[in-house]
Amino acid sequence: MHNTLILGIESSCDETAASVVRDGCEILSSVIASQHELHSEYAGVVPEIASRAHVEAIVPIVQRAVREAGLTLDDLDAIAVGHRPGLVGSLLIGISAAKGLAWSLGVPIIGVDHVHAHLYAGLLKSSCTGGAGFPARESGPGKAPPLAERPRPHDCFPALGLVVSGGHTSLYIVRSPIDLTRIGATIDDALGEAFDKAATILGLSHPGGPNLDRLAATEGADDRAVQFPIARLSKDSLDMSFSGLKTSLLYAVRGTPGRGPHGKQGYERTEADLTDKRRCDLAASFQRAAIEAVMLKLGRALDQFETHAGAPCRAVLAGGGVTANSLLRARLEGVAQERGLPVIVPPMELCVDNAAMIAGLGACLLAAGRTADLTLAPVPTTAC
Ligand code: KG4
Ligand code: ZN
């Protein structure tokens, strides 16, 4: 790849994003329009509202990304678009825009798996956002080490991949950015989904994950106030489960179902009965248990890595919205120190949905000749 300029488009859920990335690694622009406000009154994403908002945002967001990169559309070599997984109506908007652009410019179109792209986010470097692709221990605003000190992408493989997002929670053997095998996944809720539902149970507003993280960090919050369950599943299992944890929080907040004033379905209390201190303790206890559950499986996966991959692990790649979580970032830093492995966590702006990761992974697919054509269709599920 030499001076290849790829426009990435992302519209899988409730962010409309576009980005231009040079040579698969250097972010020239990254524009994200979030719909959080539109969905906040429903405590979750409403697919029809999301699709309509994408239609309104997509053209100006693409234009801005190209302009902020200092380019014109004619400079682009290819268009990469997240085409799976996601809300079908939302994906369709990004794909339609990408097809229109690719066709009119006469350049290839590349379909990118959004979940795999989250693992690529930490490998990007940025000239517009102040640094990316740095180890967990260096994370945080203004703490990115000089580019020269960061692990080079080709030194990272095979890697263990951890994706923790609103829709997916999975562990992967990552042989290269485009050669991934899933070795574990949640059997029910995704971690971000569990955070969002827990936040609703605690009476916090949307988006729940970051709000719960903030509440758990309140001074004096006791993360051992409640011993929530941590699902281990069978002895060697790399799968995860968060629905029991979520239900335990519900009962801790509302009391036992059936004992309330409204008969069988009635609970004893509502979240409005919580004191501020109890709400903070519950948030901290929930967060500790949820992150502990992930760390347990990450540790198991590292122990089993060579059996699955046939070679030692050279790095941990983490990505997805929940890698913005302060406790998870701190725990990943611990893994880097204990295991002596580079743990690559994206900077905050690349944890959540963005199009730079789509353009970056798109460049790897383009280099491998894995382009699509105008039959590219939205797919609600991930490839593996
Ligand atoms: O990757 P992402 O932007 O979208 C999906 O692909 O799903 O992830 C969004 C998820 C949401 O569930 C959000 O609540 C969660 O990431 N999230 C967090 C934090 N920041 C975002 N969860 C816990 N703590 C955070 N600080
Ligand atoms: Zn995502």
Short mmCIF file of C-alpha atoms and ligand atoms in Angstrom, two decimals:
data_model
loop_
_atom_site.label_atom_id
_atom_site.label_comp_id
_atom_site.label_asym_id
_atom_site.label_seq_id
_atom_site.Cartn_x
_atom_site.Cartn_y
_atom_site.Cartn_z
CA MET A 1 0.00 0.00 0.00
CA HIS A 2 1.45 3.33 -0.92
CA ASN A 3 -0.46 6.55 -0.52
CA THR A 4 -3.77 4.73 -0.84
CA LEU A 5 -6.62 7.00 0.22
CA ILE A 6 -9.73 5.23 1.42
CA LEU A 7 -13.00 6.78 2.50
CA GLY A 8 -14.69 4.75 5.24
CA ILE A 9 -18.42 4.95 5.96
CA GLU A 10 -20.08 3.66 9.12
CA SER A 11 -23.83 3.60 9.82
CA SER A 12 -24.50 0.26 11.54
CA CYS A 13 -26.32 1.59 14.59
CA ASP A 14 -26.76 5.11 15.95
CA GLU A 15 -23.64 6.87 14.70
CA THR A 16 -23.23 8.23 11.18
CA ALA A 17 -19.51 8.44 10.51
CA ALA A 18 -17.06 9.03 7.68
CA SER A 19 -13.28 9.09 7.65
CA VAL A 20 -10.36 9.24 5.25
CA VAL A 21 -7.40 6.99 6.07
CA ARG A 22 -4.07 6.94 4.23
CA ASP A 23 -2.26 3.65 3.64
CA GLY A 24 -4.47 1.77 6.08
CA CYS A 25 -3.05 3.47 9.14
CA GLU A 26 -2.98 7.26 9.09
CA ILE A 27 -6.26 8.98 9.92
CA LEU A 28 -6.60 12.17 7.88
CA SER A 29 -10.12 12.93 9.08
CA SER A 30 -12.73 11.26 11.27
CA VAL A 31 -16.20 12.74 11.57
CA ILE A 32 -18.88 11.20 13.78
CA ALA A 33 -22.49 12.38 14.13
CA SER A 34 -24.11 10.73 17.13
CA GLN A 35 -27.86 10.23 17.42
CA HIS A 36 -27.80 9.72 21.20
CA GLU A 37 -30.15 12.62 21.89
CA LEU A 38 -32.75 11.33 19.44
CA HIS A 39 -32.94 7.96 21.22
CA SER A 40 -32.50 9.07 24.82
CA GLU A 41 -36.20 9.28 25.66
CA TYR A 42 -36.66 5.63 24.61
CA ALA A 43 -33.67 4.30 26.68
CA GLY A 44 -32.40 2.45 23.59
CA VAL A 45 -31.94 2.76 19.84
CA VAL A 46 -35.18 2.90 17.80
CA PRO A 47 -34.28 1.39 14.39
CA GLU A 48 -36.68 3.49 12.28
CA ILE A 49 -35.53 6.74 13.90
CA ALA A 50 -31.90 5.66 13.40
CA SER A 51 -32.39 4.99 9.67
CA ARG A 52 -34.05 8.34 9.08
CA ALA A 53 -31.31 10.20 10.94
CA HIS A 54 -28.65 8.41 8.87
CA VAL A 55 -30.38 9.54 5.66
CA GLU A 56 -30.22 13.16 6.80
CA ALA A 57 -26.62 13.01 8.04
CA ILE A 58 -24.79 10.83 5.53
CA VAL A 59 -24.07 13.30 2.69
CA PRO A 60 -22.89 16.23 4.86
CA ILE A 61 -20.78 13.89 7.01
CA VAL A 62 -19.04 12.38 3.96
CA GLN A 63 -18.46 15.85 2.49
CA ARG A 64 -16.97 17.05 5.78
CA ALA A 65 -14.66 14.05 6.11
CA VAL A 66 -13.27 14.59 2.61
CA ARG A 67 -12.92 18.35 3.17
CA GLU A 68 -11.22 17.96 6.57
CA ALA A 69 -8.75 15.52 5.00
CA GLY A 70 -7.81 18.34 2.59
CA LEU A 71 -8.98 16.30 -0.39
CA THR A 72 -11.67 16.14 -3.03
CA LEU A 73 -13.73 13.07 -3.93
CA ASP A 74 -11.56 12.51 -7.01
CA ASP A 75 -8.54 11.82 -4.79
CA LEU A 76 -10.13 8.69 -3.29
CA ASP A 77 -8.88 5.24 -4.31
CA ALA A 78 -11.69 3.17 -2.79
CA ILE A 79 -14.80 3.36 -0.61
CA ALA A 80 -15.03 1.03 2.40
CA VAL A 81 -18.33 0.58 4.18
CA GLY A 82 -19.41 -1.33 7.27
CA HIS A 83 -21.91 -3.80 5.79
CA ARG A 84 -22.24 -6.24 8.71
CA PRO A 85 -23.40 -6.65 11.46
CA GLY A 86 -25.94 -4.03 12.49
CA LEU A 87 -29.46 -2.74 12.06
CA VAL A 88 -30.42 -3.58 8.48
CA GLY A 89 -32.13 -0.24 7.80
CA SER A 90 -29.15 1.68 9.18
CA LEU A 91 -26.55 -0.38 7.30
CA LEU A 92 -28.52 0.14 4.10
CA ILE A 93 -28.03 3.92 4.25
CA GLY A 94 -24.23 3.70 4.49
CA ILE A 95 -24.07 0.98 1.84
CA SER A 96 -26.26 2.97 -0.57
CA ALA A 97 -24.10 6.05 -0.13
CA ALA A 98 -20.93 3.98 -0.62
CA LYS A 99 -22.29 2.34 -3.76
CA GLY A 100 -23.32 5.67 -5.25
CA LEU A 101 -19.89 7.16 -4.57
CA ALA A 102 -17.92 4.11 -5.77
CA TRP A 103 -19.96 3.87 -8.96
CA SER A 104 -19.76 7.57 -9.79
CA LEU A 105 -16.02 7.78 -9.04
CA GLY A 106 -15.21 4.47 -10.75
CA VAL A 107 -13.37 3.11 -7.68
CA PRO A 108 -13.73 -0.22 -5.83
CA ILE A 109 -16.17 -0.72 -2.98
CA ILE A 110 -15.14 -2.81 0.03
CA GLY A 111 -17.52 -4.42 2.52
CA VAL A 112 -16.09 -4.40 6.05
CA ASP A 113 -17.17 -6.39 9.11
CA HIS A 114 -17.82 -3.82 11.85
CA VAL A 115 -16.83 -6.15 14.71
CA HIS A 116 -13.51 -7.07 13.11
CA ALA A 117 -12.93 -3.37 12.43
CA HIS A 118 -13.20 -2.59 16.18
CA LEU A 119 -10.05 -4.71 16.65
CA TYR A 120 -8.24 -2.69 13.97
CA ALA A 121 -8.99 0.65 15.66
CA GLY A 122 -6.02 0.41 18.04
CA LEU A 123 -3.62 -0.09 15.14
CA LEU A 124 -4.46 3.23 13.53
CA LYS A 125 -2.43 6.33 14.04
CA SER A 126 -3.83 9.76 13.81
CA SER A 127 -2.55 13.05 12.61
CA CYS A 128 -5.92 14.68 13.25
CA THR A 129 -6.84 13.38 16.71
CA GLY A 130 -3.49 13.40 18.45
CA GLY A 131 -2.45 9.78 18.52
CA ALA A 132 -3.83 6.28 18.53
CA GLY A 133 -2.72 2.68 18.65
CA PHE A 134 -0.99 2.88 21.99
CA PRO A 135 -0.70 0.34 24.78
CA ALA A 136 -3.30 0.34 27.56
CA ARG A 137 -0.90 1.64 30.16
CA GLU A 138 -0.34 4.80 28.17
CA SER A 139 -4.00 5.44 27.58
CA GLY A 140 -5.88 8.57 28.48
CA PRO A 141 -5.98 12.04 27.04
CA GLY A 142 -2.59 13.40 26.14
CA LYS A 143 -0.78 10.21 27.15
CA ALA A 144 -0.14 8.61 23.78
CA PRO A 145 3.54 7.71 23.51
CA PRO A 146 5.56 8.77 20.47
CA LEU A 147 4.71 6.71 17.40
CA ALA A 148 8.18 5.16 17.40
CA GLU A 149 7.51 3.49 20.78
CA ARG A 150 4.26 1.87 19.77
CA PRO A 151 4.18 -1.74 18.62
CA ARG A 152 4.18 -1.94 14.83
CA PRO A 153 1.04 -3.67 13.51
CA HIS A 154 2.92 -6.55 11.87
CA ASP A 155 4.66 -7.32 15.19
CA CYS A 156 1.31 -7.99 16.85
CA PHE A 157 0.20 -11.24 15.21
CA PRO A 158 -1.01 -13.72 16.15
CA ALA A 159 -2.92 -11.69 18.71
CA LEU A 160 -5.77 -12.33 21.07
CA GLY A 161 -8.71 -10.09 20.14
CA LEU A 162 -11.30 -8.87 22.63
CA VAL A 163 -14.36 -7.05 21.27
CA VAL A 164 -16.70 -5.55 23.86
CA SER A 165 -19.43 -3.43 22.30
CA GLY A 166 -23.13 -2.74 22.58
CA GLY A 167 -23.99 -5.62 20.27
CA HIS A 168 -21.03 -8.02 20.58
CA THR A 169 -18.74 -9.50 23.17
CA SER A 170 -16.26 -11.97 21.68
CA LEU A 171 -12.74 -13.34 21.87
CA TYR A 172 -10.76 -14.03 18.69
CA ILE A 173 -7.53 -15.53 17.50
CA VAL A 174 -6.36 -12.75 15.18
CA ARG A 175 -3.79 -14.14 12.72
CA SER A 176 -3.94 -10.95 10.70
CA PRO A 177 -6.47 -8.07 10.58
CA ILE A 178 -8.43 -10.06 7.97
CA ASP A 179 -7.93 -13.58 9.32
CA LEU A 180 -9.87 -14.03 12.54
CA THR A 181 -11.36 -17.03 14.32
CA ARG A 182 -13.85 -16.56 17.13
CA ILE A 183 -13.01 -18.71 20.16
CA GLY A 184 -15.58 -17.38 22.64
CA ALA A 185 -18.60 -15.10 22.84
CA THR A 186 -21.45 -14.09 25.06
CA ILE A 187 -24.32 -16.54 25.08
CA ASP A 188 -26.85 -13.83 25.94
CA ASP A 189 -26.40 -10.06 26.40
CA ALA A 190 -23.41 -8.18 25.02
CA LEU A 191 -21.36 -6.41 27.68
CA GLY A 192 -22.36 -2.91 26.51
CA GLU A 193 -26.00 -3.98 26.37
CA ALA A 194 -25.71 -5.25 29.97
CA PHE A 195 -24.19 -1.90 31.01
CA ASP A 196 -26.98 -0.02 29.25
CA LYS A 197 -29.72 -2.14 30.84
CA ALA A 198 -28.06 -1.90 34.26
CA ALA A 199 -28.01 1.87 33.87
CA THR A 200 -31.73 1.88 33.09
CA ILE A 201 -32.39 -0.30 36.16
CA LEU A 202 -30.47 2.27 38.23
CA GLY A 203 -32.49 5.13 36.74
CA LEU A 204 -29.63 6.61 34.67
CA SER A 205 -30.12 8.22 31.29
CA HIS A 206 -29.05 6.96 27.83
CA PRO A 207 -26.27 6.19 26.85
CA GLY A 208 -26.12 4.12 30.00
CA GLY A 209 -22.60 2.64 29.84
CA PRO A 210 -20.63 5.89 30.22
CA ASN A 211 -23.09 7.20 32.83
CA LEU A 212 -22.75 4.03 34.92
CA ASP A 213 -18.95 4.21 34.60
CA ARG A 214 -19.03 7.80 35.90
CA LEU A 215 -21.34 6.90 38.81
CA ALA A 216 -19.16 3.93 39.80
CA ALA A 217 -16.19 6.31 39.98
CA THR A 218 -17.92 8.51 42.60
CA GLU A 219 -15.70 9.00 45.63
CA GLY A 220 -16.62 6.54 48.38
CA ALA A 221 -18.52 4.14 46.07
CA ASP A 222 -18.06 0.62 47.46
CA ASP A 223 -17.55 -1.94 44.68
CA ARG A 224 -17.87 -4.79 47.23
CA ALA A 225 -21.22 -3.63 48.66
CA VAL A 226 -23.02 -6.36 46.71
CA GLN A 227 -21.42 -9.64 45.59
CA PHE A 228 -22.95 -10.01 42.14
CA PRO A 229 -22.57 -13.36 40.33
CA ILE A 230 -19.74 -13.86 37.83
CA ALA A 231 -20.65 -16.48 35.21
CA ARG A 232 -17.82 -18.97 34.76
CA LEU A 233 -19.76 -21.52 32.63
CA SER A 234 -17.91 -24.83 32.10
CA LYS A 235 -14.27 -25.27 33.17
CA ASP A 236 -12.54 -24.38 29.90
CA SER A 237 -15.29 -22.35 28.32
CA LEU A 238 -14.37 -19.02 26.74
CA ASP A 239 -18.02 -18.05 26.45
CA MET A 240 -19.54 -15.35 28.62
CA SER A 241 -22.94 -14.58 30.12
CA PHE A 242 -24.25 -11.34 31.56
CA SER A 243 -28.01 -11.86 31.86
CA GLY A 244 -27.83 -13.37 35.38
CA LEU A 245 -25.76 -10.42 36.55
CA LYS A 246 -28.31 -8.01 35.11
CA THR A 247 -31.21 -9.82 36.83
CA SER A 248 -29.30 -9.81 40.15
CA LEU A 249 -28.95 -6.05 39.88
CA LEU A 250 -32.66 -5.73 39.14
CA TYR A 251 -33.51 -7.68 42.30
CA ALA A 252 -30.97 -5.75 44.37
CA VAL A 253 -32.64 -2.50 43.28
CA ARG A 254 -36.30 -3.53 43.41
CA GLY A 255 -36.43 -6.43 45.86
CA THR A 256 -37.93 -9.83 45.24
CA PRO A 257 -40.61 -10.02 42.52
CA GLY A 258 -44.04 -11.09 43.74
CA ARG A 259 -43.67 -9.43 47.13
CA GLY A 260 -44.67 -5.99 45.96
CA PRO A 261 -47.94 -4.14 46.15
CA HIS A 262 -49.04 -5.10 42.62
CA GLY A 263 -49.36 -8.87 42.98
CA LYS A 264 -47.24 -11.42 41.13
CA GLN A 265 -45.35 -9.04 38.86
CA GLY A 266 -44.96 -6.35 41.49
CA TYR A 267 -41.58 -5.59 43.04
CA GLU A 268 -41.05 -4.33 46.58
CA ARG A 269 -39.38 -1.05 45.57
CA THR A 270 -38.50 1.12 42.57
CA GLU A 271 -35.18 2.73 41.67
CA ALA A 272 -36.58 6.01 43.00
CA ASP A 273 -36.27 4.49 46.50
CA LEU A 274 -32.47 4.20 46.19
CA THR A 275 -30.34 6.57 48.22
CA ASP A 276 -27.54 8.27 46.27
CA LYS A 277 -24.95 6.23 48.20
CA ARG A 278 -26.71 2.92 47.45
CA ARG A 279 -26.99 3.82 43.75
CA CYS A 280 -23.22 4.50 43.58
CA ASP A 281 -22.44 1.26 45.45
CA LEU A 282 -24.65 -0.77 43.14
CA ALA A 283 -23.09 0.81 40.05
CA ALA A 284 -19.57 0.10 41.33
CA SER A 285 -20.44 -3.47 42.37
CA PHE A 286 -22.11 -4.18 39.02
CA GLN A 287 -19.17 -2.76 37.09
CA ARG A 288 -16.65 -4.76 39.13
CA ALA A 289 -18.52 -8.04 38.50
CA ALA A 290 -19.07 -7.34 34.78
CA ILE A 291 -15.43 -6.45 34.12
CA GLU A 292 -14.22 -9.33 36.33
CA ALA A 293 -16.25 -11.73 34.17
CA VAL A 294 -14.52 -10.46 31.02
CA MET A 295 -11.07 -10.54 32.60
CA LEU A 296 -11.62 -14.12 33.73
CA LYS A 297 -12.29 -15.22 30.16
CA LEU A 298 -9.47 -13.10 28.76
CA GLY A 299 -7.08 -14.82 31.19
CA ARG A 300 -8.39 -18.25 30.18
CA ALA A 301 -8.07 -17.37 26.49
CA LEU A 302 -4.44 -16.30 26.99
CA ASP A 303 -3.73 -19.58 28.82
CA GLN A 304 -5.28 -21.55 25.94
CA PHE A 305 -3.94 -19.33 23.16
CA GLU A 306 -1.19 -21.59 21.82
CA THR A 307 -3.54 -24.58 21.64
CA HIS A 308 -5.93 -22.58 19.48
CA ALA A 309 -3.42 -20.59 17.42
CA GLY A 310 -0.46 -23.00 17.18
CA ALA A 311 1.87 -20.14 18.12
CA PRO A 312 2.43 -17.93 21.17
CA CYS A 313 0.36 -14.79 21.61
CA ARG A 314 2.25 -11.61 20.65
CA ALA A 315 -0.30 -8.99 21.71
CA VAL A 316 -3.81 -8.39 22.96
CA LEU A 317 -5.99 -6.23 20.73
CA ALA A 318 -9.07 -4.77 22.39
CA GLY A 319 -11.85 -2.72 20.85
CA GLY A 320 -15.51 -1.74 20.96
CA GLY A 321 -17.46 0.83 22.94
CA VAL A 322 -16.87 -0.74 26.35
CA THR A 323 -13.07 -0.40 25.98
CA ALA A 324 -13.82 3.22 26.93
CA ASN A 325 -14.71 1.91 30.40
CA SER A 326 -12.27 3.18 33.02
CA LEU A 327 -12.11 -0.05 35.03
CA LEU A 328 -11.63 -2.23 31.96
CA ARG A 329 -8.79 0.01 30.74
CA ALA A 330 -7.11 -0.21 34.15
CA ARG A 331 -7.51 -4.00 34.24
CA LEU A 332 -6.09 -4.35 30.71
CA GLU A 333 -3.10 -2.32 31.82
CA GLY A 334 -2.63 -4.92 34.57
CA VAL A 335 -2.66 -7.74 31.98
CA ALA A 336 0.06 -5.95 30.00
CA GLN A 337 2.24 -5.79 33.10
CA GLU A 338 1.51 -9.30 34.44
CA ARG A 339 1.91 -11.09 31.12
CA GLY A 340 4.56 -8.82 29.59
CA LEU A 341 2.44 -8.46 26.46
CA PRO A 342 1.55 -5.35 24.49
CA VAL A 343 -2.13 -4.66 25.14
CA ILE A 344 -3.43 -2.36 22.45
CA VAL A 345 -6.49 -0.35 23.35
CA PRO A 346 -7.82 2.40 21.08
CA PRO A 347 -7.86 5.99 22.33
CA MET A 348 -11.28 7.06 23.58
CA GLU A 349 -12.47 8.54 20.28
CA LEU A 350 -11.81 5.25 18.46
CA CYS A 351 -13.43 2.96 21.07
CA VAL A 352 -16.95 3.87 20.04
CA ASP A 353 -18.31 3.48 16.53
CA ASN A 354 -16.25 5.39 13.97
CA ALA A 355 -15.40 5.16 10.29
CA ALA A 356 -11.60 5.32 10.59
CA MET A 357 -11.55 1.68 11.69
CA ILE A 358 -13.70 0.80 8.65
CA ALA A 359 -11.38 2.61 6.24
CA GLY A 360 -8.29 1.11 7.93
CA LEU A 361 -9.49 -2.48 7.73
CA GLY A 362 -10.85 -1.71 4.25
CA ALA A 363 -7.28 -0.98 3.14
CA CYS A 364 -6.16 -4.45 4.29
CA LEU A 365 -9.04 -6.08 2.40
CA LEU A 366 -8.25 -4.02 -0.71
CA ALA A 367 -4.60 -5.08 -0.56
CA ALA A 368 -5.76 -8.72 -0.36
CA GLY A 369 -8.02 -8.21 -3.40
CA ARG A 370 -11.15 -8.71 -1.31
CA THR A 371 -13.31 -6.04 -2.88
CA ALA A 372 -17.09 -6.21 -3.35
CA ASP A 373 -19.36 -5.01 -6.14
CA LEU A 374 -22.66 -3.19 -6.44
CA THR A 375 -24.54 -6.25 -5.15
CA LEU A 376 -23.09 -5.62 -1.67
CA ALA A 377 -25.96 -6.05 0.80
CA PRO A 378 -26.48 -5.36 4.49
CA VAL A 379 -26.13 -8.39 6.79
CA PRO A 380 -27.43 -8.20 10.37
CA THR A 381 -25.00 -10.79 11.78
CA THR A 382 -21.21 -10.94 12.02
CA ALA A 383 -19.17 -13.30 9.81
CA CYS A 384 -17.59 -15.22 12.71
O1 KG4 B 1 -18.94 -0.15 19.79
P1 KG4 B 1 -20.11 0.71 20.11
O2 KG4 B 1 -19.98 2.19 19.89
O3 KG4 B 1 -21.38 0.24 19.33
C1 KG4 B 1 -21.61 -1.08 18.97
O4 KG4 B 1 -20.96 -1.57 18.01
O5 KG4 B 1 -22.41 -1.71 19.70
O6 KG4 B 1 -20.46 0.42 21.63
C2 KG4 B 1 -21.49 1.08 22.29
C3 KG4 B 1 -21.60 0.47 23.67
C4 KG4 B 1 -22.84 0.95 24.41
O7 KG4 B 1 -23.49 -0.16 24.97
C5 KG4 B 1 -22.25 1.88 25.47
O8 KG4 B 1 -23.05 1.96 26.62
C6 KG4 B 1 -20.94 1.20 25.76
O9 KG4 B 1 -20.47 0.83 24.48
N1 KG4 B 1 -19.99 2.09 26.44
C7 KG4 B 1 -19.56 1.90 27.70
C8 KG4 B 1 -18.72 3.00 28.00
N2 KG4 B 1 -18.67 3.82 26.89
C9 KG4 B 1 -19.46 3.24 25.95
N3 KG4 B 1 -19.82 0.93 28.59
C10 KG4 B 1 -19.23 1.02 29.80
N4 KG4 B 1 -18.41 2.04 30.16
C11 KG4 B 1 -18.13 3.04 29.29
N5 KG4 B 1 -17.33 4.05 29.67
ZN ZN B 2 -19.42 -0.95 17.28
#
